[in-house]
């Protein structure tokens, strides 16, 4: 039983609470920023993506290596 | 006391030749390396005399198994930053020089990417209109063919190999939760596609053994290649073939940093009481890779269970105690080692709360978020080729095309230091001697390899300078000497060889 507890306790639950409280506003801000950046990329991604996705994926063939 | 974890990263890049009928990957790879060499115009060949990829760390040599090919006819060269740049298994490969710390290994890995970019641009200038060579820093073509990104760590020969295997195994099975580069789908033919829409690792599909010598077939989680490229009586080089090639500087830094800490702990006997073993490492490696929740339990050897996060947590706790006991000196830079620990803890904590918090730091999270976003916006299924295309193009190293670079990830390194690392060697390992000799006396360097350099002074015989200790030949040792010698002959006289 004691050993079982060790496994549980050493997960990061302790720091979880601290991190959550301390950085709630910072993390909301950050996740909004991340979302805006992702949306920007999704808006323009079709211009960047290889023209024919199916052909590009099919033609990407490598010899095996290490 | 654990010895300094001299380390390095070697990457086989994926390669595509466009606008050419029947493109040949070996020709394309050779073209890249040659084009780069013509840019820097210092051709020095690689010396194969001391290569012994068939020596097994478990203490025997096999000469009948599938030998890792040493293709001496293929182009192979040394760069002034101390790296090796060559064609291996139909891929261009860059092996970083020996680095003193994990951050330095991250820096020289990124310098390798820059070497590739410059090679592509140089190749473009000699190719016809509409033709180009494109390089990808990934590990799979999504059709069952994989190519590697290997790490190397210097270890004390006195540590029994079996102890390394058993104590590092649970760590290797689970470190992909932060080190994985992510992959859309799976290449395991027997699995229904919908069962694995996305996984953490590029490589997990390709591992079939727990321990072994092979690197191209039946790949093992712990590779036993015993080729120290140094004094074999004192040193071992742990050759880690398990990892993904990372685009993210954070992923590489954490991967190399945490591994170096774990290996140091093993060397110091600090994990002898850890007492964790995964029941079935190979299936568990895949199970961890397929579990995006990071919460599914793995069966341990004693019948209990633990999640990947919990297993990493165990190693982290041990590492914090190790640090408190003054154990981090072997990481080469104490402040940096503490930063690795801080980051390790922060990342495990974020992964537990919500992995998406790490979308600007870790490869697999960034990629997952991008393909998920695209999928939702267009209402497409997971097997839509657009998602596979995004997966591949994440790893395109051209800044304009690479979806990784378009995402604008957080950085650890500055462009200026990467620029310097393209040509300047690390200062605190023997790579300094190799790189500086090459920069100053290239016309007299007949060949080089990891543990020696061969000089041709225009008279017989050729002169070999052994470099059997990776921590000798540093800037502190040889900088003044190399500066003060005008010719290679003077240098060799001063070295007494």
mmCIF file of N, CA, C and O in Angstrom, chain B residues 80-146:
data_model
loop_
_atom_site.group_PDB
_atom_site.id
_atom_site.type_symbol
_atom_site.label_atom_id
_atom_site.label_comp_id
_atom_site.label_asym_id
_atom_site.label_seq_id
_atom_site.Cartn_x
_atom_site.Cartn_y
_atom_site.Cartn_z
ATOM 1 N N UNK B 80 33.832 22.808 -40.264
ATOM 2 C CA UNK B 80 34.681 23.566 -39.346
ATOM 3 C C UNK B 80 34.036 23.744 -37.969
ATOM 4 O O UNK B 80 34.689 24.169 -37.023
ATOM 5 N N UNK B 81 32.757 23.426 -37.835
ATOM 6 C CA UNK B 81 32.150 23.463 -36.491
ATOM 7 C C UNK B 81 32.332 22.122 -35.777
ATOM 8 O O UNK B 81 31.791 21.905 -34.701
ATOM 9 N N UNK B 82 33.094 21.211 -36.420
ATOM 10 C CA UNK B 82 33.386 19.927 -35.805
ATOM 11 C C UNK B 82 32.377 18.838 -36.137
ATOM 12 O O UNK B 82 32.533 17.692 -35.727
ATOM 13 N N UNK B 83 31.344 19.176 -36.884
ATOM 14 C CA UNK B 83 30.303 18.200 -37.233
ATOM 15 C C UNK B 83 30.738 17.308 -38.391
ATOM 16 O O UNK B 83 31.686 17.621 -39.109
ATOM 17 N N UNK B 84 30.022 16.198 -38.548
ATOM 18 C CA UNK B 84 30.212 15.327 -39.708
ATOM 19 C C UNK B 84 28.964 15.474 -40.577
ATOM 20 O O UNK B 84 27.829 15.458 -40.068
ATOM 21 N N UNK B 85 29.176 15.634 -41.872
ATOM 22 C CA UNK B 85 28.069 15.857 -42.802
ATOM 23 C C UNK B 85 28.247 14.878 -43.952
ATOM 24 O O UNK B 85 29.268 14.891 -44.621
ATOM 25 N N UNK B 86 27.271 14.009 -44.183
ATOM 26 C CA UNK B 86 27.493 12.913 -45.116
ATOM 27 C C UNK B 86 26.188 12.326 -45.652
ATOM 28 O O UNK B 86 25.103 12.770 -45.301
ATOM 29 N N UNK B 87 26.347 11.320 -46.501
ATOM 30 C CA UNK B 87 25.192 10.632 -47.064
ATOM 31 C C UNK B 87 25.121 9.249 -46.424
ATOM 32 O O UNK B 87 26.077 8.491 -46.458
ATOM 33 N N UNK B 88 23.976 8.964 -45.800
ATOM 34 C CA UNK B 88 23.833 7.690 -45.108
ATOM 35 C C UNK B 88 22.474 7.085 -45.459
ATOM 36 O O UNK B 88 21.447 7.740 -45.300
ATOM 37 N N UNK B 89 22.472 5.844 -45.925
ATOM 38 C CA UNK B 89 21.198 5.170 -46.224
ATOM 39 C C UNK B 89 20.272 6.034 -47.087
ATOM 40 O O UNK B 89 19.085 6.183 -46.791
ATOM 41 N N UNK B 90 20.809 6.648 -48.098
ATOM 42 C CA UNK B 90 19.992 7.455 -49.013
ATOM 43 C C UNK B 90 19.369 8.690 -48.362
ATOM 44 O O UNK B 90 18.327 9.177 -48.778
ATOM 45 N N UNK B 91 20.019 9.170 -47.294
ATOM 46 C CA UNK B 91 19.572 10.406 -46.647
ATOM 47 C C UNK B 91 20.786 11.289 -46.384
ATOM 48 O O UNK B 91 21.864 10.776 -46.095
ATOM 49 N N UNK B 92 20.603 12.598 -46.437
ATOM 50 C CA UNK B 92 21.685 13.452 -45.942
ATOM 51 C C UNK B 92 21.660 13.400 -44.419
ATOM 52 O O UNK B 92 20.589 13.442 -43.820
ATOM 53 N N UNK B 93 22.828 13.268 -43.826
ATOM 54 C CA UNK B 93 22.885 13.189 -42.363
ATOM 55 C C UNK B 93 23.887 14.185 -41.810
ATOM 56 O O UNK B 93 24.990 14.339 -42.325
ATOM 57 N N UNK B 94 23.477 14.838 -40.746
ATOM 58 C CA UNK B 94 24.350 15.774 -40.041
ATOM 59 C C UNK B 94 24.528 15.261 -38.619
ATOM 60 O O UNK B 94 23.543 15.075 -37.910
ATOM 61 N N UNK B 95 25.780 14.965 -38.239
ATOM 62 C CA UNK B 95 26.070 14.564 -36.861
ATOM 63 C C UNK B 95 26.716 15.744 -36.170
ATOM 64 O O UNK B 95 27.805 16.164 -36.569
ATOM 65 N N UNK B 96 26.070 16.235 -35.144
ATOM 66 C CA UNK B 96 26.608 17.412 -34.463
ATOM 67 C C UNK B 96 27.969 17.078 -33.847
ATOM 68 O O UNK B 96 28.267 15.919 -33.594
ATOM 69 N N UNK B 97 28.774 18.105 -33.610
ATOM 70 C CA UNK B 97 30.025 17.866 -32.883
ATOM 71 C C UNK B 97 29.714 17.482 -31.434
ATOM 72 O O UNK B 97 28.569 17.606 -30.990
ATOM 73 N N UNK B 98 30.723 17.030 -30.706
ATOM 74 C CA UNK B 98 30.572 16.706 -29.303
ATOM 75 C C UNK B 98 30.295 18.002 -28.536
ATOM 76 O O UNK B 98 31.073 18.948 -28.636
ATOM 77 N N UNK B 99 29.213 17.996 -27.770
ATOM 78 C CA UNK B 99 28.819 19.196 -27.040
ATOM 79 C C UNK B 99 28.972 18.981 -25.544
ATOM 80 O O UNK B 99 28.905 17.862 -25.058
ATOM 81 N N UNK B 100 29.149 20.096 -24.821
ATOM 82 C CA UNK B 100 29.446 20.010 -23.388
ATOM 83 C C UNK B 100 28.183 19.997 -22.547
ATOM 84 O O UNK B 100 28.170 19.470 -21.450
ATOM 85 N N UNK B 101 27.127 20.610 -23.065
ATOM 86 C CA UNK B 101 25.867 20.661 -22.302
ATOM 87 C C UNK B 101 24.682 20.402 -23.241
ATOM 88 O O UNK B 101 24.808 20.554 -24.461
ATOM 89 N N UNK B 102 23.510 20.057 -22.675
ATOM 90 C CA UNK B 102 22.319 19.841 -23.503
ATOM 91 C C UNK B 102 21.907 21.076 -24.317
ATOM 92 O O UNK B 102 21.443 20.959 -25.452
ATOM 93 N N UNK B 103 22.092 22.263 -23.739
ATOM 94 C CA UNK B 103 21.735 23.456 -24.496
ATOM 95 C C UNK B 103 22.648 23.593 -25.727
ATOM 96 O O UNK B 103 22.211 23.943 -26.810
ATOM 97 N N UNK B 104 23.916 23.273 -25.514
ATOM 98 C CA UNK B 104 24.853 23.351 -26.633
ATOM 99 C C UNK B 104 24.489 22.310 -27.703
ATOM 100 O O UNK B 104 24.571 22.587 -28.905
ATOM 101 N N UNK B 105 24.046 21.121 -27.267
ATOM 102 C CA UNK B 105 23.623 20.102 -28.237
ATOM 103 C C UNK B 105 22.415 20.594 -29.037
ATOM 104 O O UNK B 105 22.299 20.343 -30.236
ATOM 105 N N UNK B 106 21.516 21.310 -28.362
ATOM 106 C CA UNK B 106 20.349 21.892 -29.037
ATOM 107 C C UNK B 106 20.801 22.925 -30.068
ATOM 108 O O UNK B 106 20.303 22.956 -31.203
ATOM 109 N N UNK B 107 21.759 23.743 -29.662
ATOM 110 C CA UNK B 107 22.290 24.773 -30.555
ATOM 111 C C UNK B 107 22.914 24.151 -31.805
ATOM 112 O O UNK B 107 22.643 24.589 -32.937
ATOM 113 N N UNK B 108 23.724 23.101 -31.621
ATOM 114 C CA UNK B 108 24.404 22.511 -32.775
ATOM 115 C C UNK B 108 23.464 21.660 -33.624
ATOM 116 O O UNK B 108 23.724 21.442 -34.811
ATOM 117 N N UNK B 109 22.373 21.215 -33.042
ATOM 118 C CA UNK B 109 21.337 20.556 -33.836
ATOM 119 C C UNK B 109 20.665 21.583 -34.747
ATOM 120 O O UNK B 109 20.438 21.336 -35.935
ATOM 121 N N UNK B 110 20.372 22.743 -34.210
ATOM 122 C CA UNK B 110 19.758 23.799 -35.025
ATOM 123 C C UNK B 110 20.747 24.316 -36.078
ATOM 124 O O UNK B 110 20.356 24.682 -37.189
ATOM 125 N N UNK B 111 22.033 24.335 -35.729
ATOM 126 C CA UNK B 111 23.047 24.742 -36.704
ATOM 127 C C UNK B 111 23.032 23.756 -37.878
ATOM 128 O O UNK B 111 23.217 24.147 -39.035
ATOM 129 N N UNK B 112 22.790 22.476 -37.573
ATOM 130 C CA UNK B 112 22.707 21.468 -38.627
ATOM 131 C C UNK B 112 21.560 21.752 -39.579
ATOM 132 O O UNK B 112 21.671 21.587 -40.796
ATOM 133 N N UNK B 113 20.452 22.191 -39.011
ATOM 134 C CA UNK B 113 19.297 22.552 -39.842
ATOM 135 C C UNK B 113 19.672 23.700 -40.788
ATOM 136 O O UNK B 113 19.278 23.712 -41.958
ATOM 137 N N UNK B 114 20.442 24.630 -40.254
ATOM 138 C CA UNK B 114 20.876 25.770 -41.072
ATOM 139 C C UNK B 114 21.833 25.313 -42.186
ATOM 140 O O UNK B 114 21.764 25.791 -43.318
ATOM 141 N N UNK B 115 22.699 24.341 -41.862
ATOM 142 C CA UNK B 115 23.590 23.765 -42.884
ATOM 143 C C UNK B 115 22.743 23.167 -44.010
ATOM 144 O O UNK B 115 23.033 23.338 -45.198
ATOM 145 N N UNK B 116 21.665 22.464 -43.635
ATOM 146 C CA UNK B 116 20.765 21.870 -44.626
ATOM 147 C C UNK B 116 20.120 22.950 -45.504
ATOM 148 O O UNK B 116 20.024 22.806 -46.718
ATOM 149 N N UNK B 117 19.662 24.031 -44.865
ATOM 150 C CA UNK B 117 19.019 25.110 -45.627
ATOM 151 C C UNK B 117 19.999 25.710 -46.629
ATOM 152 O O UNK B 117 19.666 25.934 -47.789
ATOM 153 N N UNK B 118 21.220 25.947 -46.168
ATOM 154 C CA UNK B 118 22.220 26.531 -47.075
ATOM 155 C C UNK B 118 22.567 25.551 -48.198
ATOM 156 O O UNK B 118 22.822 25.952 -49.330
ATOM 157 N N UNK B 119 22.561 24.260 -47.859
ATOM 158 C CA UNK B 119 22.843 23.242 -48.883
ATOM 159 C C UNK B 119 21.754 23.259 -49.958
ATOM 160 O O UNK B 119 22.040 23.151 -51.151
ATOM 161 N N UNK B 120 20.498 23.386 -49.506
ATOM 162 C CA UNK B 120 19.384 23.407 -50.456
ATOM 163 C C UNK B 120 19.490 24.595 -51.394
ATOM 164 O O UNK B 120 19.276 24.484 -52.599
ATOM 165 N N UNK B 121 19.831 25.743 -50.814
ATOM 166 C CA UNK B 121 19.951 26.945 -51.643
ATOM 167 C C UNK B 121 21.113 26.798 -52.629
ATOM 168 O O UNK B 121 21.009 27.173 -53.789
ATOM 169 N N UNK B 122 22.209 26.227 -52.147
ATOM 170 C CA UNK B 122 23.377 26.045 -53.024
ATOM 171 C C UNK B 122 23.063 25.035 -54.124
ATOM 172 O O UNK B 122 23.481 25.216 -55.281
ATOM 173 N N UNK B 123 22.313 23.985 -53.780
ATOM 174 C CA UNK B 123 21.953 22.975 -54.783
ATOM 175 C C UNK B 123 21.064 23.581 -55.864
ATOM 176 O O UNK B 123 21.192 23.272 -57.049
ATOM 177 N N UNK B 124 20.170 24.450 -55.426
ATOM 178 C CA UNK B 124 19.245 25.099 -56.358
ATOM 179 C C UNK B 124 20.003 25.841 -57.459
ATOM 180 O O UNK B 124 19.583 25.876 -58.608
ATOM 181 N N UNK B 125 21.139 26.406 -57.101
ATOM 182 C CA UNK B 125 21.906 27.195 -58.068
ATOM 183 C C UNK B 125 22.537 26.328 -59.153
ATOM 184 O O UNK B 125 22.832 26.816 -60.235
ATOM 185 N N UNK B 126 22.756 25.034 -58.853
ATOM 186 C CA UNK B 126 23.343 24.185 -59.893
ATOM 187 C C UNK B 126 22.290 23.341 -60.616
ATOM 188 O O UNK B 126 22.593 22.700 -61.614
ATOM 189 N N UNK B 127 21.063 23.356 -60.106
ATOM 190 C CA UNK B 127 20.004 22.579 -60.753
ATOM 191 C C UNK B 127 19.344 23.391 -61.861
ATOM 192 O O UNK B 127 19.473 24.618 -61.924
ATOM 193 N N UNK B 128 18.634 22.678 -62.740
ATOM 194 C CA UNK B 128 17.933 23.349 -63.828
ATOM 195 C C UNK B 128 16.698 24.076 -63.326
ATOM 196 O O UNK B 128 16.286 23.897 -62.189
ATOM 197 N N UNK B 129 16.090 24.900 -64.203
ATOM 198 C CA UNK B 129 14.882 25.619 -63.809
ATOM 199 C C UNK B 129 13.764 24.623 -63.457
ATOM 200 O O UNK B 129 13.620 23.587 -64.101
ATOM 201 N N UNK B 130 13.024 24.937 -62.414
ATOM 202 C CA UNK B 130 11.928 24.055 -62.009
ATOM 203 C C UNK B 130 12.379 22.866 -61.184
ATOM 204 O O UNK B 130 11.567 22.047 -60.767
ATOM 205 N N UNK B 131 13.694 22.745 -60.972
ATOM 206 C CA UNK B 131 14.181 21.619 -60.172
ATOM 207 C C UNK B 131 14.636 22.114 -58.802
ATOM 208 O O UNK B 131 15.182 23.201 -58.678
ATOM 209 N N UNK B 132 14.391 21.299 -57.799
ATOM 210 C CA UNK B 132 14.888 21.664 -56.472
ATOM 211 C C UNK B 132 14.974 20.429 -55.572
ATOM 212 O O UNK B 132 14.405 19.386 -55.880
ATOM 213 N N UNK B 133 15.724 20.586 -54.502
ATOM 214 C CA UNK B 133 15.815 19.535 -53.491
ATOM 215 C C UNK B 133 15.201 20.095 -52.214
ATOM 216 O O UNK B 133 15.526 21.210 -51.814
ATOM 217 N N UNK B 134 14.288 19.354 -51.620
ATOM 218 C CA UNK B 134 13.655 19.822 -50.391
ATOM 219 C C UNK B 134 13.946 18.829 -49.265
ATOM 220 O O UNK B 134 13.897 17.616 -49.468
ATOM 221 N N UNK B 135 14.255 19.385 -48.113
ATOM 222 C CA UNK B 135 14.661 18.555 -46.987
ATOM 223 C C UNK B 135 13.644 18.661 -45.847
ATOM 224 O O UNK B 135 13.131 19.738 -45.569
ATOM 225 N N UNK B 136 13.357 17.530 -45.237
ATOM 226 C CA UNK B 136 12.383 17.457 -44.144
ATOM 227 C C UNK B 136 13.060 16.908 -42.897
ATOM 228 O O UNK B 136 13.754 15.892 -42.959
ATOM 229 N N UNK B 137 12.819 17.573 -41.764
ATOM 230 C CA UNK B 137 13.397 17.086 -40.508
ATOM 231 C C UNK B 137 12.312 16.289 -39.781
ATOM 232 O O UNK B 137 11.664 16.766 -38.855
ATOM 233 N N UNK B 138 12.083 15.060 -40.279
ATOM 234 C CA UNK B 138 11.105 14.179 -39.640
ATOM 235 C C UNK B 138 11.677 12.766 -39.614
ATOM 236 O O UNK B 138 12.874 12.574 -39.883
ATOM 237 N N UNK B 139 10.862 11.767 -39.302
ATOM 238 C CA UNK B 139 11.404 10.413 -39.180
ATOM 239 C C UNK B 139 10.621 9.350 -39.913
ATOM 240 O O UNK B 139 10.848 8.160 -39.701
ATOM 241 N N UNK B 140 9.673 9.764 -40.749
ATOM 242 C CA UNK B 140 8.859 8.738 -41.393
ATOM 243 C C UNK B 140 8.243 9.293 -42.670
ATOM 244 O O UNK B 140 7.940 10.490 -42.751
ATOM 245 N N UNK B 141 8.066 8.423 -43.659
ATOM 246 C CA UNK B 141 7.412 8.881 -44.893
ATOM 247 C C UNK B 141 5.918 8.546 -44.872
ATOM 248 O O UNK B 141 5.244 8.663 -45.875
ATOM 249 N N UNK B 142 5.443 8.063 -43.719
ATOM 250 C CA UNK B 142 4.040 7.707 -43.518
ATOM 251 C C UNK B 142 3.669 6.432 -44.275
ATOM 252 O O UNK B 142 2.507 6.099 -44.391
ATOM 253 N N UNK B 143 4.668 5.736 -44.827
ATOM 254 C CA UNK B 143 4.386 4.510 -45.567
ATOM 255 C C UNK B 143 5.183 3.341 -45.002
ATOM 256 O O UNK B 143 5.435 2.347 -45.679
ATOM 257 N N UNK B 144 5.622 3.489 -43.774
ATOM 258 C CA UNK B 144 6.348 2.407 -43.126
ATOM 259 C C UNK B 144 7.859 2.514 -43.221
ATOM 260 O O UNK B 144 8.571 1.627 -42.762
ATOM 261 N N UNK B 145 8.362 3.589 -43.826
ATOM 262 C CA UNK B 145 9.819 3.771 -43.896
ATOM 263 C C UNK B 145 10.252 4.834 -42.889
ATOM 264 O O UNK B 145 9.759 5.951 -42.920
ATOM 265 N N UNK B 146 11.183 4.454 -42.034
ATOM 266 C CA UNK B 146 11.634 5.390 -41.005
ATOM 267 C C UNK B 146 13.134 5.644 -41.104
ATOM 268 O O UNK B 146 13.886 4.797 -41.582
#
